Short mmCIF file of N, CA, C and O in Angstrom, two decimals:
data_model
loop_
_atom_site.label_atom_id
_atom_site.label_comp_id
_atom_site.label_asym_id
_atom_site.label_seq_id
_atom_site.Cartn_x
_atom_site.Cartn_y
_atom_site.Cartn_z
N GLU A 196 -133.31 -125.67 -14.83
CA GLU A 196 -132.36 -126.40 -16.17
C GLU A 196 -133.08 -126.16 -17.38
O GLU A 196 -134.44 -127.08 -17.38
N ARG A 197 -132.44 -126.10 -18.41
CA ARG A 197 -133.13 -126.33 -19.60
C ARG A 197 -131.98 -127.78 -20.40
O ARG A 197 -130.27 -127.77 -20.45
N ALA A 198 -132.61 -128.48 -20.76
CA ALA A 198 -131.82 -129.92 -21.59
C ALA A 198 -131.05 -129.06 -23.15
O ALA A 198 -131.35 -128.21 -23.18
N SER A 199 -130.33 -129.72 -23.16
CA SER A 199 -129.33 -129.29 -24.45
C SER A 199 -130.31 -128.95 -26.00
O SER A 199 -129.78 -128.75 -26.71
N ASP A 200 -131.05 -130.10 -25.87
CA ASP A 200 -132.07 -130.14 -26.99
C ASP A 200 -133.20 -129.57 -27.18
O ASP A 200 -134.07 -130.01 -27.91
N GLY A 201 -133.38 -129.07 -26.01
CA GLY A 201 -134.37 -127.98 -25.67
C GLY A 201 -135.59 -128.84 -25.07
O GLY A 201 -136.76 -128.56 -24.87
N ARG A 202 -135.54 -130.06 -24.72
CA ARG A 202 -136.38 -130.47 -23.94
C ARG A 202 -136.66 -130.38 -22.73
O ARG A 202 -135.59 -129.99 -22.20
N CYS A 203 -137.38 -130.54 -21.94
CA CYS A 203 -137.59 -130.24 -20.50
C CYS A 203 -136.70 -131.21 -19.66
O CYS A 203 -136.60 -132.66 -20.18
N ASN A 204 -136.26 -130.76 -18.75
CA ASN A 204 -135.15 -131.63 -17.68
C ASN A 204 -136.48 -132.00 -16.30
O ASN A 204 -136.72 -130.95 -16.01
N PHE A 205 -136.17 -133.21 -16.29
CA PHE A 205 -137.03 -133.99 -15.15
C PHE A 205 -136.11 -134.19 -14.13
O PHE A 205 -136.71 -134.45 -13.00
N VAL A 206 -135.05 -134.26 -14.09
CA VAL A 206 -133.92 -134.94 -12.82
C VAL A 206 -133.26 -133.47 -12.03
O VAL A 206 -132.76 -132.38 -12.86
N THR A 207 -133.57 -133.23 -11.01
CA THR A 207 -132.92 -132.63 -9.82
C THR A 207 -131.51 -132.94 -9.55
O THR A 207 -130.95 -134.51 -10.25
N GLU A 208 -131.26 -132.24 -9.39
CA GLU A 208 -129.47 -132.23 -8.75
C GLU A 208 -129.07 -133.73 -7.87
O GLU A 208 -128.32 -134.38 -7.95
N THR A 209 -130.06 -134.23 -7.18
CA THR A 209 -129.82 -135.45 -6.65
C THR A 209 -130.29 -136.67 -7.14
O THR A 209 -129.75 -138.08 -6.72
N LEU A 210 -130.82 -136.28 -8.11
CA LEU A 210 -130.99 -138.00 -8.90
C LEU A 210 -130.06 -137.76 -10.17
O LEU A 210 -130.36 -138.45 -11.18
N MET A 211 -129.44 -137.75 -10.07
CA MET A 211 -128.09 -137.70 -11.23
C MET A 211 -127.39 -139.40 -11.53
O MET A 211 -126.11 -139.11 -12.19
N SER A 212 -128.38 -140.28 -10.56
CA SER A 212 -127.80 -140.87 -10.86
C SER A 212 -127.92 -142.12 -12.10
O SER A 212 -128.26 -141.65 -13.33
N SER A 213 -127.71 -143.31 -12.24
CA SER A 213 -127.77 -144.42 -13.42
C SER A 213 -129.72 -144.52 -13.75
O SER A 213 -129.71 -145.62 -14.27
N GLU A 214 -129.99 -143.75 -12.85
CA GLU A 214 -131.97 -144.34 -12.92
C GLU A 214 -132.20 -144.17 -14.68
O GLU A 214 -132.19 -142.73 -15.35
N SER A 215 -133.35 -144.66 -15.05
CA SER A 215 -133.65 -144.96 -16.76
C SER A 215 -134.99 -143.74 -16.60
O SER A 215 -135.34 -143.47 -15.05
N VAL A 216 -134.95 -143.11 -17.77
CA VAL A 216 -136.59 -142.52 -18.13
C VAL A 216 -137.45 -142.88 -17.38
O VAL A 216 -138.45 -141.86 -17.11
N PHE A 217 -137.64 -144.31 -18.01
CA PHE A 217 -138.83 -144.57 -17.46
C PHE A 217 -139.13 -144.48 -15.85
O PHE A 217 -140.13 -144.45 -15.29
N GLU A 218 -138.12 -144.98 -15.10
CA GLU A 218 -138.50 -145.01 -13.52
C GLU A 218 -138.35 -143.80 -12.83
O GLU A 218 -139.24 -142.88 -12.12
N LEU A 219 -137.79 -142.54 -13.73
CA LEU A 219 -138.53 -141.37 -13.59
C LEU A 219 -139.37 -140.93 -13.92
O LEU A 219 -139.92 -139.70 -12.93
N ALA A 220 -139.94 -141.10 -15.01
CA ALA A 220 -141.33 -141.13 -15.17
C ALA A 220 -142.14 -141.91 -14.57
O ALA A 220 -143.63 -140.94 -14.19
N PHE A 221 -142.30 -142.76 -13.59
CA PHE A 221 -143.21 -143.84 -13.44
C PHE A 221 -143.02 -142.74 -11.89
O PHE A 221 -144.00 -142.44 -11.35
N GLU A 222 -141.74 -142.41 -11.21
CA GLU A 222 -141.52 -141.65 -10.24
C GLU A 222 -142.23 -140.51 -9.93
O GLU A 222 -143.15 -140.15 -9.11
N LEU A 223 -142.49 -139.40 -11.09
CA LEU A 223 -143.04 -138.42 -11.61
C LEU A 223 -144.66 -138.55 -11.51
O LEU A 223 -145.35 -137.83 -10.93
N SER A 224 -145.15 -139.20 -11.80
CA SER A 224 -146.66 -139.89 -11.86
C SER A 224 -147.16 -140.37 -10.88
O SER A 224 -148.35 -139.92 -10.65
N TRP A 225 -146.08 -141.29 -10.24
CA TRP A 225 -146.96 -141.79 -8.88
C TRP A 225 -146.78 -140.72 -7.83
O TRP A 225 -148.13 -140.51 -7.51
N THR A 226 -146.04 -139.62 -7.98
CA THR A 226 -146.00 -138.69 -6.63
C THR A 226 -147.14 -137.77 -6.68
O THR A 226 -147.84 -137.04 -5.91
N THR A 227 -146.98 -137.46 -8.14
CA THR A 227 -148.28 -136.64 -8.92
C THR A 227 -149.73 -137.10 -8.58
O THR A 227 -150.54 -136.02 -7.80
N PHE A 228 -150.18 -138.27 -8.81
CA PHE A 228 -151.13 -138.95 -8.61
C PHE A 228 -151.51 -139.11 -7.51
O PHE A 228 -152.75 -139.01 -6.83
N THR A 229 -150.63 -139.28 -6.75
CA THR A 229 -150.97 -139.96 -4.97
C THR A 229 -151.16 -138.67 -4.08
O THR A 229 -151.24 -138.24 -3.30
N THR A 230 -149.90 -137.36 -5.31
CA THR A 230 -150.61 -136.01 -4.21
C THR A 230 -149.47 -135.33 -3.15
O THR A 230 -149.41 -135.03 -2.21
N VAL A 231 -148.44 -136.95 -3.14
CA VAL A 231 -147.49 -137.00 -2.23
C VAL A 231 -146.55 -135.24 -2.55
O VAL A 231 -146.38 -134.21 -2.01
N GLY A 232 -146.26 -135.72 -3.97
CA GLY A 232 -145.14 -134.72 -4.45
C GLY A 232 -143.85 -133.85 -3.53
O GLY A 232 -143.43 -133.16 -3.29
N TYR A 233 -143.07 -135.23 -3.44
CA TYR A 233 -141.93 -135.54 -2.88
C TYR A 233 -140.72 -134.17 -3.15
O TYR A 233 -140.01 -133.52 -2.71
N GLY A 234 -140.70 -133.98 -5.18
CA GLY A 234 -139.98 -133.12 -5.73
C GLY A 234 -138.31 -133.24 -6.10
O GLY A 234 -137.70 -132.75 -6.47
N GLN A 235 -138.14 -134.63 -5.78
CA GLN A 235 -137.27 -135.13 -6.09
C GLN A 235 -137.56 -135.03 -7.93
O GLN A 235 -135.99 -134.55 -8.36
N VAL A 236 -138.01 -135.54 -8.71
CA VAL A 236 -138.45 -135.39 -9.87
C VAL A 236 -139.47 -134.43 -10.08
O VAL A 236 -140.43 -134.80 -9.53
N ALA A 237 -139.13 -133.35 -10.92
CA ALA A 237 -140.19 -132.44 -11.46
C ALA A 237 -139.74 -132.28 -12.80
O ALA A 237 -138.57 -131.55 -13.41
N PRO A 238 -140.95 -131.21 -13.37
CA PRO A 238 -140.36 -130.53 -14.80
C PRO A 238 -139.45 -129.37 -14.57
O PRO A 238 -140.57 -128.93 -14.08
N SER A 239 -138.43 -128.77 -15.27
CA SER A 239 -137.89 -127.49 -15.10
C SER A 239 -137.27 -127.61 -16.19
O SER A 239 -137.67 -128.04 -17.11
N GLY A 240 -137.98 -125.66 -16.13
CA GLY A 240 -137.18 -124.94 -17.90
C GLY A 240 -138.19 -124.48 -18.62
O GLY A 240 -139.68 -124.62 -18.13
N GLU A 241 -138.66 -123.33 -19.11
CA GLU A 241 -139.13 -123.24 -20.10
C GLU A 241 -139.93 -123.38 -20.48
O GLU A 241 -141.19 -122.88 -21.07
N ASP A 242 -139.62 -124.86 -21.37
CA ASP A 242 -140.63 -125.30 -22.46
C ASP A 242 -141.81 -126.47 -22.01
O ASP A 242 -142.26 -127.50 -22.51
N CYS A 243 -141.60 -126.19 -20.19
CA CYS A 243 -142.40 -127.51 -19.73
C CYS A 243 -143.58 -126.89 -19.34
O CYS A 243 -144.21 -127.80 -18.51
N TYR A 244 -144.24 -125.94 -20.12
CA TYR A 244 -145.46 -125.25 -19.36
C TYR A 244 -146.85 -126.68 -20.51
O TYR A 244 -147.69 -126.78 -18.59
N PRO A 245 -146.88 -127.56 -20.79
CA PRO A 245 -147.73 -128.28 -21.15
C PRO A 245 -147.80 -129.58 -20.02
O PRO A 245 -148.69 -130.13 -19.40
N ILE A 246 -146.23 -129.60 -19.62
CA ILE A 246 -146.05 -130.94 -18.86
C ILE A 246 -146.62 -130.54 -17.56
O ILE A 246 -146.57 -131.32 -16.49
N ARG A 247 -146.71 -129.48 -17.07
CA ARG A 247 -146.87 -128.83 -15.56
C ARG A 247 -148.53 -128.68 -15.65
O ARG A 247 -148.90 -129.01 -14.74
N VAL A 248 -148.44 -128.56 -16.76
CA VAL A 248 -150.69 -128.31 -16.65
C VAL A 248 -150.89 -130.21 -17.16
O VAL A 248 -152.02 -130.28 -16.35
N SER A 249 -150.17 -130.96 -17.64
CA SER A 249 -151.05 -132.00 -17.30
C SER A 249 -150.72 -132.68 -15.92
O SER A 249 -151.08 -133.36 -15.19
N CYS A 250 -149.50 -132.37 -15.40
CA CYS A 250 -149.36 -132.86 -13.85
C CYS A 250 -149.93 -132.28 -13.18
O CYS A 250 -150.96 -133.49 -12.06
N SER A 251 -150.81 -130.97 -13.34
CA SER A 251 -151.65 -130.80 -12.30
C SER A 251 -153.01 -131.27 -12.55
O SER A 251 -153.91 -131.46 -11.71
N PHE A 252 -153.53 -131.15 -13.91
CA PHE A 252 -154.28 -132.76 -14.30
C PHE A 252 -154.41 -133.53 -13.49
O PHE A 252 -155.35 -134.20 -12.91
N PHE A 253 -153.74 -134.48 -13.66
CA PHE A 253 -153.10 -135.46 -13.45
C PHE A 253 -153.20 -135.40 -11.41
O PHE A 253 -153.83 -136.69 -11.04
N ALA A 254 -152.46 -134.35 -10.97
CA ALA A 254 -152.70 -134.82 -10.10
C ALA A 254 -154.22 -134.36 -9.60
O ALA A 254 -154.50 -134.72 -7.90
N PHE A 255 -155.03 -133.16 -9.94
CA PHE A 255 -156.50 -133.56 -9.66
C PHE A 255 -157.24 -134.57 -9.66
O PHE A 255 -158.16 -135.06 -8.76
N MET A 256 -156.95 -135.55 -10.79
CA MET A 256 -157.70 -136.66 -10.77
C MET A 256 -157.52 -137.94 -10.04
O MET A 256 -158.11 -138.40 -9.75
N GLY A 257 -156.52 -137.81 -9.48
CA GLY A 257 -155.60 -138.18 -8.62
C GLY A 257 -156.52 -138.21 -7.29
O GLY A 257 -156.95 -138.95 -5.96
N LEU A 258 -157.17 -136.53 -6.90
CA LEU A 258 -157.51 -136.09 -5.59
C LEU A 258 -158.84 -136.93 -5.83
O LEU A 258 -159.56 -137.70 -4.95
N LEU A 259 -159.39 -136.84 -6.45
CA LEU A 259 -160.90 -137.35 -7.26
C LEU A 259 -160.98 -138.92 -6.68
O LEU A 259 -161.90 -139.74 -6.26
N PHE A 260 -159.92 -139.67 -7.87
CA PHE A 260 -159.77 -141.15 -7.42
C PHE A 260 -159.72 -141.18 -5.76
O PHE A 260 -160.27 -142.21 -5.43
N ASN A 261 -158.66 -140.80 -4.88
CA ASN A 261 -158.58 -140.87 -3.98
C ASN A 261 -159.48 -140.66 -2.59
O ASN A 261 -159.98 -141.80 -2.12
N SER A 262 -160.43 -139.92 -2.74
CA SER A 262 -161.69 -139.33 -2.23
C SER A 262 -162.77 -140.08 -2.63
O SER A 262 -163.36 -140.89 -2.05
N LEU A 263 -163.00 -140.48 -3.69
CA LEU A 263 -163.72 -141.75 -3.91
C LEU A 263 -163.69 -142.92 -3.67
O LEU A 263 -164.55 -143.93 -2.98
N SER A 264 -162.23 -143.25 -3.69
CA SER A 264 -162.04 -144.51 -2.93
C SER A 264 -162.21 -144.39 -1.41
O SER A 264 -162.78 -145.51 -0.57
N ALA A 265 -162.23 -143.90 -0.78
CA ALA A 265 -162.15 -143.37 0.72
C ALA A 265 -163.71 -143.50 0.75
O ALA A 265 -164.11 -143.86 1.84
N ALA A 266 -164.21 -142.73 0.37
CA ALA A 266 -165.71 -142.87 0.50
C ALA A 266 -166.23 -144.22 0.16
O ALA A 266 -166.91 -144.34 0.59
N ILE A 267 -165.91 -145.11 -0.59
CA ILE A 267 -166.33 -146.11 -0.60
C ILE A 267 -166.34 -147.07 0.51
O ILE A 267 -167.13 -148.10 0.91
N PHE A 268 -165.09 -146.73 1.17
CA PHE A 268 -164.15 -147.56 1.52
C PHE A 268 -165.21 -148.17 3.14
O PHE A 268 -165.46 -148.70 3.81
N PHE A 269 -165.59 -146.13 3.26
CA PHE A 269 -165.80 -145.80 4.61
C PHE A 269 -167.33 -146.25 4.88
O PHE A 269 -168.03 -146.68 5.69
N SER A 270 -167.90 -146.02 3.24
CA SER A 270 -169.67 -146.89 3.29
C SER A 270 -169.81 -147.90 3.60
O SER A 270 -170.61 -148.69 4.09
N LYS A 271 -168.67 -149.28 2.85
CA LYS A 271 -168.49 -150.52 3.06
C LYS A 271 -168.53 -150.71 5.04
O LYS A 271 -168.71 -151.73 4.86
N LEU A 272 -167.73 -150.22 5.16
CA LEU A 272 -166.83 -150.75 6.59
C LEU A 272 -167.98 -149.79 7.26
O LEU A 272 -168.03 -150.50 8.19
N GLU A 273 -169.36 -148.36 6.97
CA GLU A 273 -170.22 -148.30 8.14
C GLU A 273 -171.39 -149.40 8.14
O GLU A 273 -171.81 -149.81 9.00
N ARG A 274 -171.81 -150.13 7.31
CA ARG A 274 -172.61 -151.30 6.70
C ARG A 274 -172.14 -152.61 8.01
O ARG A 274 -172.74 -153.20 8.55
N VAL A 275 -170.65 -152.35 8.22
CA VAL A 275 -170.35 -153.79 8.89
C VAL A 275 -170.82 -153.91 10.28
O VAL A 275 -170.74 -152.54 10.92
#
């Protein structure tokens, strides 16, 4: 769906409650960074290509962070 003012629409039909824009943006960034991707909040519309690329980059950085954290954790665990 396209917002009436030409911006991206981040809210799917299930989240049409009174959540603030910050809460929706935080949920999008958290689920993207942790690579969970529930799909409740997602950029939709024709003008959202830069945001989709940003989300893809953010998810890739989340994968790198999670794999680095796991490597450090298991290397410390192995020493014990």
